[in-house]
Tab-separated table of C-alpha atoms in Angstrom:
chain	number	residue	atom	x	y	z
A	48	UNK	CA	127.855	45.611	115.496
A	49	UNK	CA	127.302	45.124	119.202
A	50	UNK	CA	127.782	48.833	119.809
A	51	UNK	CA	125.201	49.653	117.146
A	52	UNK	CA	122.717	47.279	118.753
A	53	UNK	CA	123.239	48.891	122.158
A	54	UNK	CA	122.723	52.318	120.631
A	55	UNK	CA	119.463	51.244	118.924
A	56	UNK	CA	118.235	49.629	122.141
A	57	UNK	CA	119.005	52.824	124.049
A	58	UNK	CA	117.050	54.934	121.549
A	59	UNK	CA	114.063	52.603	121.733
A	60	UNK	CA	114.180	52.608	125.541
A	61	UNK	CA	114.289	56.415	125.702
A	62	UNK	CA	111.387	56.676	123.241
A	63	UNK	CA	109.247	54.263	125.260
A	64	UNK	CA	110.095	56.064	128.488
A	65	UNK	CA	109.145	59.432	126.989
A	66	UNK	CA	105.818	58.083	125.789
A	67	UNK	CA	105.067	56.706	129.251
A	68	UNK	CA	105.840	60.031	130.936
A	69	UNK	CA	103.654	61.900	128.451
A	70	UNK	CA	100.709	59.651	129.318
A	71	UNK	CA	101.286	60.142	133.054
A	72	UNK	CA	101.072	63.314	135.070
A	73	UNK	CA	104.017	65.536	134.187
A	74	UNK	CA	104.479	66.621	137.802
A	75	UNK	CA	105.499	63.098	138.808
A	76	UNK	CA	108.587	62.936	136.627
A	77	UNK	CA	110.945	64.887	134.369
A	78	UNK	CA	109.500	66.759	131.408
A	79	UNK	CA	110.860	65.030	128.296
A	80	UNK	CA	108.616	66.788	125.818
A	81	UNK	CA	109.919	68.806	122.894
A	82	UNK	CA	110.250	72.512	123.637
A	83	UNK	CA	107.532	73.272	121.081
A	84	UNK	CA	105.078	70.898	122.805
A	85	UNK	CA	104.682	73.100	125.862
A	86	UNK	CA	101.446	74.975	126.494
A	87	UNK	CA	102.988	78.435	126.083
A	88	UNK	CA	104.492	77.574	122.704
A	89	UNK	CA	101.250	76.065	121.469
A	90	UNK	CA	99.296	79.125	122.646
A	91	UNK	CA	101.719	81.507	120.927
A	92	UNK	CA	101.587	79.486	117.706
A	93	UNK	CA	97.770	79.492	117.787
A	94	UNK	CA	97.693	83.274	118.251
A	95	UNK	CA	100.110	83.774	115.361
A	96	UNK	CA	98.006	81.590	113.070
A	97	UNK	CA	94.851	83.519	114.004
A	98	UNK	CA	96.608	86.835	113.379
A	99	UNK	CA	97.830	85.659	109.975
A	100	UNK	CA	94.345	84.476	109.009
A	101	UNK	CA	92.918	87.818	110.115
A	102	UNK	CA	95.395	89.626	107.870
A	103	UNK	CA	94.409	87.412	104.933
A	104	UNK	CA	90.721	88.139	105.527
A	105	UNK	CA	91.284	91.891	105.852
A	106	UNK	CA	93.987	92.566	103.250
A	107	UNK	CA	93.268	89.747	100.801
A	108	UNK	CA	95.209	86.730	99.628
A	109	UNK	CA	98.844	87.789	99.081
A	110	UNK	CA	99.454	84.825	96.764
A	111	UNK	CA	97.052	86.352	94.252
A	112	UNK	CA	99.069	89.567	94.079
A	113	UNK	CA	100.050	90.276	90.471
A	114	UNK	CA	102.713	92.845	91.287
A	115	UNK	CA	106.389	91.881	91.181
A	116	UNK	CA	107.191	94.096	94.171
A	117	UNK	CA	108.152	92.566	97.501
A	118	UNK	CA	105.714	93.783	100.163
A	119	UNK	CA	104.888	93.202	103.819
A	120	UNK	CA	101.713	91.214	104.445
A	121	UNK	CA	100.134	93.178	107.277
A	122	UNK	CA	100.994	96.740	106.163
A	123	UNK	CA	101.299	96.279	102.390
A	124	UNK	CA	104.450	98.401	102.484
A	125	UNK	CA	106.627	97.898	99.409
A	126	UNK	CA	110.225	97.034	100.227
A	127	UNK	CA	113.077	99.000	98.716
A	128	UNK	CA	113.856	97.667	95.196
A	129	UNK	CA	117.507	97.186	96.181
A	130	UNK	CA	116.465	94.959	99.089
A	131	UNK	CA	114.224	92.995	96.733
A	132	UNK	CA	117.149	92.577	94.347
A	133	UNK	CA	119.284	91.311	97.225
A	134	UNK	CA	116.716	88.667	98.172
A	135	UNK	CA	116.506	87.429	94.587
A	136	UNK	CA	120.280	87.188	94.081
A	137	UNK	CA	121.527	86.224	97.534
A	138	UNK	CA	121.509	82.467	96.770
A	139	UNK	CA	123.488	82.856	93.555
A	140	UNK	CA	125.902	85.202	95.312
A	141	UNK	CA	126.500	82.650	98.054
A	142	UNK	CA	127.171	79.896	95.515
A	143	UNK	CA	129.626	82.072	93.596
A	144	UNK	CA	131.534	82.968	96.736
A	145	UNK	CA	131.607	79.324	97.817
A	146	UNK	CA	133.077	78.171	94.483
A	147	UNK	CA	135.555	81.034	94.606
A	148	UNK	CA	136.620	79.987	98.115
A	149	UNK	CA	137.100	76.350	97.078
A	150	UNK	CA	139.004	77.313	93.917
A	151	UNK	CA	141.368	79.818	95.518
A	152	UNK	CA	142.080	78.045	98.808
A	153	UNK	CA	141.686	74.328	98.112
A	154	UNK	CA	142.268	73.723	94.401
A	155	UNK	CA	144.661	76.397	93.161
A	156	UNK	CA	145.953	77.262	96.648
A	157	UNK	CA	146.533	80.842	95.550
A	158	UNK	CA	145.322	82.107	98.929
A	159	UNK	CA	145.857	80.816	102.426
A	160	UNK	CA	143.041	79.361	104.484
A	161	UNK	CA	143.766	81.987	107.135
A	162	UNK	CA	142.909	84.873	104.807
A	163	UNK	CA	139.714	86.456	106.192
A	164	UNK	CA	136.568	86.427	104.087
A	165	UNK	CA	135.124	89.842	103.339
A	166	UNK	CA	131.744	90.566	104.834
A	167	UNK	CA	128.819	91.141	102.501
A	168	UNK	CA	127.128	94.418	103.382
A	169	UNK	CA	123.862	93.671	101.651
A	170	UNK	CA	120.712	95.711	102.056
A	171	UNK	CA	118.175	93.615	103.981
A	172	UNK	CA	114.829	94.218	105.712
A	173	UNK	CA	116.505	95.283	108.964
A	174	UNK	CA	119.292	97.220	107.227
A	175	UNK	CA	117.854	99.316	104.445
A	176	UNK	CA	119.387	102.331	102.829
A	177	UNK	CA	118.106	105.426	104.633
A	178	UNK	CA	116.121	107.745	102.431
A	179	UNK	CA	117.826	111.107	102.196
A	180	UNK	CA	115.587	114.112	101.697
A	181	UNK	CA	116.486	116.925	99.368
A	182	UNK	CA	117.904	120.147	100.764
A	183	UNK	CA	114.728	122.021	99.856
A	184	UNK	CA	112.575	119.655	101.923
A	185	UNK	CA	115.037	119.787	104.800
A	186	UNK	CA	115.013	123.580	104.744
A	187	UNK	CA	111.211	123.679	104.690
A	188	UNK	CA	111.077	121.254	107.615
A	189	UNK	CA	113.629	123.317	109.531
A	190	UNK	CA	111.713	126.546	108.877
A	191	UNK	CA	108.451	124.996	110.079
A	192	UNK	CA	110.124	123.774	113.255
A	193	UNK	CA	111.693	127.173	113.863
A	194	UNK	CA	108.378	128.990	113.325
A	195	UNK	CA	106.622	126.669	115.742
A	196	UNK	CA	109.424	126.991	118.306
A	197	UNK	CA	109.655	130.791	118.103
A	198	UNK	CA	105.900	131.243	118.322
A	199	UNK	CA	105.701	129.105	121.462
A	200	UNK	CA	108.678	130.845	123.050
A	201	UNK	CA	107.330	134.279	122.164
A	202	UNK	CA	103.986	133.514	123.799
A	203	UNK	CA	105.706	132.162	126.893
A	204	UNK	CA	107.849	135.293	127.182
A	205	UNK	CA	104.789	137.526	126.856
A	206	UNK	CA	102.914	135.619	129.537
A	207	UNK	CA	105.843	135.548	131.966
A	208	UNK	CA	106.992	139.094	131.192
A	209	UNK	CA	110.324	137.878	129.883
A	210	UNK	CA	112.969	139.924	128.124
A	211	UNK	CA	113.126	138.907	124.462
A	212	UNK	CA	116.565	140.414	123.895
A	213	UNK	CA	117.953	138.509	126.841
A	214	UNK	CA	116.138	135.362	125.744
A	215	UNK	CA	117.480	135.325	122.177
A	216	UNK	CA	121.043	135.738	123.402
A	217	UNK	CA	121.015	132.081	124.461
A	218	UNK	CA	120.895	128.957	122.318
A	219	UNK	CA	117.347	127.749	121.761
A	220	UNK	CA	117.928	124.745	119.499
A	221	UNK	CA	119.392	121.304	119.996
A	222	UNK	CA	122.335	122.189	117.734
A	223	UNK	CA	123.693	125.640	116.789
A	224	UNK	CA	122.885	126.529	113.163
A	225	UNK	CA	126.216	128.358	112.849
A	226	UNK	CA	128.135	125.095	113.330
A	227	UNK	CA	125.793	122.467	111.921
A	228	UNK	CA	123.352	122.109	109.063
A	229	UNK	CA	120.279	119.880	109.541
A	230	UNK	CA	121.952	118.202	112.501
A	231	UNK	CA	125.247	117.490	110.726
A	232	UNK	CA	128.511	119.358	111.165
A	233	UNK	CA	129.157	121.966	108.518
A	234	UNK	CA	132.102	121.076	106.309
A	235	UNK	CA	134.358	123.595	104.642
A	236	UNK	CA	137.880	124.253	103.395
A	237	UNK	CA	140.599	126.547	104.687
A	238	UNK	CA	140.587	128.475	101.429
A	239	UNK	CA	137.129	129.833	102.309
A	240	UNK	CA	138.764	131.918	105.038
A	241	UNK	CA	140.905	133.845	102.561
A	242	UNK	CA	138.077	136.147	101.457
A	243	UNK	CA	137.217	137.561	104.913
A	244	UNK	CA	140.917	137.693	105.840
A	245	UNK	CA	141.739	139.718	102.736
A	246	UNK	CA	139.020	142.187	103.642
A	247	UNK	CA	140.574	142.635	107.060
A	248	UNK	CA	144.008	143.293	105.581
A	249	UNK	CA	142.597	145.957	103.284
A	250	UNK	CA	141.564	147.982	106.306
A	251	UNK	CA	145.199	148.290	107.414
A	252	UNK	CA	147.418	150.033	104.868
A	253	UNK	CA	150.487	149.268	106.896
A	254	UNK	CA	151.373	146.090	108.719
A	255	UNK	CA	150.162	146.202	112.323
A	256	UNK	CA	152.676	146.310	115.124
A	257	UNK	CA	153.303	142.831	116.472
A	258	UNK	CA	154.666	142.115	119.919
A	259	UNK	CA	155.167	138.370	119.373
A	260	UNK	CA	156.153	136.406	116.264
A	261	UNK	CA	155.191	132.697	116.326
A	262	UNK	CA	157.021	130.404	113.886
A	263	UNK	CA	155.653	126.954	113.085
A	264	UNK	CA	158.662	124.670	112.960
A	265	UNK	CA	156.873	121.853	111.146
A	266	UNK	CA	155.699	124.189	108.390
A	267	UNK	CA	159.245	125.537	107.921
A	268	UNK	CA	160.633	122.034	107.569
A	269	UNK	CA	158.007	121.141	104.976
A	270	UNK	CA	158.625	124.318	102.985
């Protein structure tokens, strides 16, 4: 009881001291104000309120919006439906995982407390699913970029008296089209090489003379 009284007296004393310092000049003593009571915080909060009111006056009252889509106030951009679904169900998902944790680790003890909890990779505002364009649109975009690039390079070669054959021998793109497609590495299978290899073997009726025979030991063991 005595300890509680001392604690209450200490709180009252600190509150009275803070009120006295607020009334006095702040330069004469320590600043005991809350971090949101400073001038910079108050100025920033005032600017944010004015900006929000300006958006309401320009774009309209968002609370009167009849659409069920989740949108951004200042740009009116509609959020991805999967992100909207995440926002609506994130509370229920958290409750289900909490009850599952209590049931498995505390009540039934079917899992240890040291078993890590899996991370939820939910689609949020800052982590949305990137929109993938179709191959037709990507090809059209690539062709437009190539046309613009070649036209500029052609004009520059004409002005500077450059050699076009020598120029086109070098790489003129950020990634070689022979190895990558739309900026991503081309994927293939080894079986695709059989067709051109068979054509090469048809040219030679007899087996070519070989000076060296290389044997893959690992392949022999597997066979």
